[in-house]
Tab-separated table of N, CA and C in Angstrom:
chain	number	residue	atom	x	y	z
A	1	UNK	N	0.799	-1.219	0.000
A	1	UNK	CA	0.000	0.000	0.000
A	1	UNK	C	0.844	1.286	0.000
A	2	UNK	N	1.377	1.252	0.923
A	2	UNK	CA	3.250	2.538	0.592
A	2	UNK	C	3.221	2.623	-0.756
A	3	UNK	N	4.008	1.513	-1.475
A	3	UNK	CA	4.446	1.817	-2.309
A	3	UNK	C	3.354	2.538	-3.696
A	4	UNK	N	1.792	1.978	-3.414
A	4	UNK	CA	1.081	2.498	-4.110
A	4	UNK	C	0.655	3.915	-3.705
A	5	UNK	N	0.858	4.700	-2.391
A	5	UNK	CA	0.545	5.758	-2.256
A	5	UNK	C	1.540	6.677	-2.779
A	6	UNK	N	3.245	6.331	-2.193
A	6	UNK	CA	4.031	6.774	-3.341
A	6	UNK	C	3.967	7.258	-4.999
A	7	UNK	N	3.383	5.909	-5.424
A	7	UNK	CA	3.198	5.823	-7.039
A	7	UNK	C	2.253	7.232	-7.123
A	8	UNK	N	0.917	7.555	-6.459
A	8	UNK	CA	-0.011	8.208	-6.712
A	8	UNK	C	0.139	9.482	-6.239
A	9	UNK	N	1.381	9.699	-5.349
A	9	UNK	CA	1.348	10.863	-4.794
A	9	UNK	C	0.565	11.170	-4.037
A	10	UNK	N	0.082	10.308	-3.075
A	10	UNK	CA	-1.213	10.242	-2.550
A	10	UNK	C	-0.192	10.684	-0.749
A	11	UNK	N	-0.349	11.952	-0.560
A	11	UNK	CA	0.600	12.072	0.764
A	11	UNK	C	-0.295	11.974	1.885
A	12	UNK	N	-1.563	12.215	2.321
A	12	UNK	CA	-2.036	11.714	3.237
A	12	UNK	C	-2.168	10.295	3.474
A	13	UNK	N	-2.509	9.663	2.689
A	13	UNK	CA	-2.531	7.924	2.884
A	13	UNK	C	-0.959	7.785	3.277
A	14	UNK	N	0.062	8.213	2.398
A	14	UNK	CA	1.057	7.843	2.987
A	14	UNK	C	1.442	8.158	4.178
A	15	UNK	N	1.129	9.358	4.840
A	15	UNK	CA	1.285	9.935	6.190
A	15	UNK	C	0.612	9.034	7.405
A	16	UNK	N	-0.575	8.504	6.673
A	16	UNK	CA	-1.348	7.383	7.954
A	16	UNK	C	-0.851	6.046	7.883
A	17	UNK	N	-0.085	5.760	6.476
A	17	UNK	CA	0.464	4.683	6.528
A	17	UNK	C	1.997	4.248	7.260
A	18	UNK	N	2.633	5.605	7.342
A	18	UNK	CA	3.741	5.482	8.170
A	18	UNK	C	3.382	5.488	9.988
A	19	UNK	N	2.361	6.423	10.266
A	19	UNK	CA	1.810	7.156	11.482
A	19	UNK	C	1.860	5.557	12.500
A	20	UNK	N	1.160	4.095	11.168
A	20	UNK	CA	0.499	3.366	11.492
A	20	UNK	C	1.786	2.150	11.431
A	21	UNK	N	3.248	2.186	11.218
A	21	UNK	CA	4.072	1.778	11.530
A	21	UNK	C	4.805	1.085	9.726
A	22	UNK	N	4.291	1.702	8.713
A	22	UNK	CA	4.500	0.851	7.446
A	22	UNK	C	5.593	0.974	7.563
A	23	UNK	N	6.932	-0.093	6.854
A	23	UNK	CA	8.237	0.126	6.757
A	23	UNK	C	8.729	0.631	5.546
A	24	UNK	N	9.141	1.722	5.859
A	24	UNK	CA	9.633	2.888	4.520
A	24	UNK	C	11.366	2.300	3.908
A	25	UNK	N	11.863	1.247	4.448
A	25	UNK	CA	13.392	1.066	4.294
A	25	UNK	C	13.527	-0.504	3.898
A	26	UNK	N	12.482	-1.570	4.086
A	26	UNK	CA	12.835	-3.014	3.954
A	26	UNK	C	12.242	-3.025	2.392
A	27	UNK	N	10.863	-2.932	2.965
A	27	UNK	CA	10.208	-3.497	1.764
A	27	UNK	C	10.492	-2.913	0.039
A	28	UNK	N	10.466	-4.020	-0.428
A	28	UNK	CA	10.714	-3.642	-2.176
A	28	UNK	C	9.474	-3.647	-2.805
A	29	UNK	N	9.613	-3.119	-4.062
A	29	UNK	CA	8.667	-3.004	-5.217
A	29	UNK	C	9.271	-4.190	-6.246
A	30	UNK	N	8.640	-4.170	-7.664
A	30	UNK	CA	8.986	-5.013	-8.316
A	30	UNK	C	10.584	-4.831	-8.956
A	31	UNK	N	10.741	-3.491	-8.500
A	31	UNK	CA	11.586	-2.820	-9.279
A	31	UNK	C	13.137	-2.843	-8.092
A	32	UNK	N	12.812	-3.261	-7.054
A	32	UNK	CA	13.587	-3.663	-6.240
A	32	UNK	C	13.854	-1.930	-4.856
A	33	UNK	N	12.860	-1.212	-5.244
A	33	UNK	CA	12.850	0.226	-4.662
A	33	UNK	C	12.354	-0.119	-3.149
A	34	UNK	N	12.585	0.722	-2.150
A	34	UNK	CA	11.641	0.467	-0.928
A	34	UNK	C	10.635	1.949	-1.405
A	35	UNK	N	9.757	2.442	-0.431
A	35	UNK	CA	8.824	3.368	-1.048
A	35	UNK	C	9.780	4.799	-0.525
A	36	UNK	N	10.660	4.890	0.000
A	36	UNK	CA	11.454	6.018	0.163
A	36	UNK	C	12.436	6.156	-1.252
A	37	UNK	N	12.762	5.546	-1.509
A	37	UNK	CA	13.925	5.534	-2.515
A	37	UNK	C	13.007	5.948	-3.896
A	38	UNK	N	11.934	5.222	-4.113
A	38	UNK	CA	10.710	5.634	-4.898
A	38	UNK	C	10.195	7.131	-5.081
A	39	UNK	N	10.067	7.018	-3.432
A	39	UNK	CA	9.710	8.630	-3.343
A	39	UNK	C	10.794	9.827	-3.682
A	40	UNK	N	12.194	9.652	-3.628
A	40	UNK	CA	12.646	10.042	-3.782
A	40	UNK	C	12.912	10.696	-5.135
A	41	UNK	N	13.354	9.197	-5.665
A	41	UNK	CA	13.738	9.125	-7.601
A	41	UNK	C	12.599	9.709	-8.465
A	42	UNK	N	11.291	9.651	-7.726
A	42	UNK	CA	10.001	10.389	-8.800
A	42	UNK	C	9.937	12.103	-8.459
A	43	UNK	N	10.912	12.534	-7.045
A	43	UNK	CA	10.940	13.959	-6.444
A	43	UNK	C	12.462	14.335	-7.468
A	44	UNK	N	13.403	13.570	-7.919
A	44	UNK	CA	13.959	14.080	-8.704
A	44	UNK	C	13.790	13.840	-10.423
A	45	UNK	N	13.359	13.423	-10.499
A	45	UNK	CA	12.893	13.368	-11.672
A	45	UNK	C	11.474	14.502	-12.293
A	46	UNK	N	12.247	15.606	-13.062
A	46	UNK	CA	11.353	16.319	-13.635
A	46	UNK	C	10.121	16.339	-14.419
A	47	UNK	N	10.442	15.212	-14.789
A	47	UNK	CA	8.641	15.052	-15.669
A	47	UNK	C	7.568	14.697	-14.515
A	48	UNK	N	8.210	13.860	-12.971
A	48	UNK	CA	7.357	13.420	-12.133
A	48	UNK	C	7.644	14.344	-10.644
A	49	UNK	N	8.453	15.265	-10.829
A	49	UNK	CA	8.263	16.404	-9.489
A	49	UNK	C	6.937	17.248	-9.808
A	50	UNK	N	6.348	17.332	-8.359
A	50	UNK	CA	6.026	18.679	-8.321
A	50	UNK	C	5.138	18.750	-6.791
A	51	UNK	N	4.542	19.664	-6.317
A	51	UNK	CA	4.780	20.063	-5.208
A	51	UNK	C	4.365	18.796	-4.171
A	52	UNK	N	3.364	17.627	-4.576
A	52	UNK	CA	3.100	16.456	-3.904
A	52	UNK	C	4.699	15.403	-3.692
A	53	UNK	N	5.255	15.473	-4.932
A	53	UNK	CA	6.612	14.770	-4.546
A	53	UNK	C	7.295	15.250	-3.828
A	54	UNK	N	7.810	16.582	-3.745
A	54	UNK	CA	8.206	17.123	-2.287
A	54	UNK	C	7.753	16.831	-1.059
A	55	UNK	N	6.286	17.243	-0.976
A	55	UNK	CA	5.558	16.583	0.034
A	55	UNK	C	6.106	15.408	0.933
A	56	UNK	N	5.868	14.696	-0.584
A	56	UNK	CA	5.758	12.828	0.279
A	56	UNK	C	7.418	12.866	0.594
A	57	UNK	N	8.677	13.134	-0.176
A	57	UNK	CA	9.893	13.045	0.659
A	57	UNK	C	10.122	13.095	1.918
A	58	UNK	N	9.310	14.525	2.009
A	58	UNK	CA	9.314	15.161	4.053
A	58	UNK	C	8.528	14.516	4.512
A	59	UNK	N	7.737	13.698	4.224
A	59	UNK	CA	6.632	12.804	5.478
A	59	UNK	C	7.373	11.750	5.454
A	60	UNK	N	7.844	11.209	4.284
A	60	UNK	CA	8.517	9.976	4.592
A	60	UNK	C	10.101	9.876	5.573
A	61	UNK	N	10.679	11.133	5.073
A	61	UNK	CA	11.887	11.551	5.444
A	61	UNK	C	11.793	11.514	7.144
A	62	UNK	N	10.512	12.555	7.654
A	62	UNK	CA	10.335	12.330	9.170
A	62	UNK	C	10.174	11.073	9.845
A	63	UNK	N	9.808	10.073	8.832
A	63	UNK	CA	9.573	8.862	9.927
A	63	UNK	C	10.476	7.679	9.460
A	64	UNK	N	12.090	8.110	8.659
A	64	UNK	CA	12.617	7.612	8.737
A	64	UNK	C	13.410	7.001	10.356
A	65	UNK	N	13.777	5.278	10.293
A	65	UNK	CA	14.577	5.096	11.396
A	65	UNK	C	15.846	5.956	11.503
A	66	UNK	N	15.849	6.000	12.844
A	66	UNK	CA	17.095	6.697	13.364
A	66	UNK	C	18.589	5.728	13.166
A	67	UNK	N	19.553	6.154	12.154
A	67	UNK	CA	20.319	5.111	12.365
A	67	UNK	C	21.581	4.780	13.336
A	68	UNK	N	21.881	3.388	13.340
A	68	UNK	CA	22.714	2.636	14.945
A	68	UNK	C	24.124	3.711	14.704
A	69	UNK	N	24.247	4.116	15.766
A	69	UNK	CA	25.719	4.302	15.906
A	69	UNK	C	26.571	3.957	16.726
């Protein structure tokens, strides 16, 4: 479901889907993406930026894990 809210730019679903514990860093697509890396590559990519792909970076970006040090 991530990865389809990603696809759609759909940033509230994605916001309840993280809120609700989805994992933004394991899971893959077919394409071997997790839905951050997704979100990312469609926020740089110009034919598929625009102000929702920004969006979804920073929601996803906030509920990235903190990593071990």
């Amino acid at each position: 479901p991530l990865h389809i809210a990603v696809q759609n730019d759909d940033v509230p679903l994605a916001t309840l889907l993280v809120k609700r514990g989805a994992d933004l860093m394991t899971l893959r697509d077919t394409n071997g993406e997790t839905p951050f890396s997704a979100a990312t590559k469609r926020n740089e990519d110009s034919k598929t930026r625009n102000d929702n792909t920004r969006k979804m970076v920073a929601v996803l970006q906030s509920h990235l894990p903190e990593p071990d040090c």
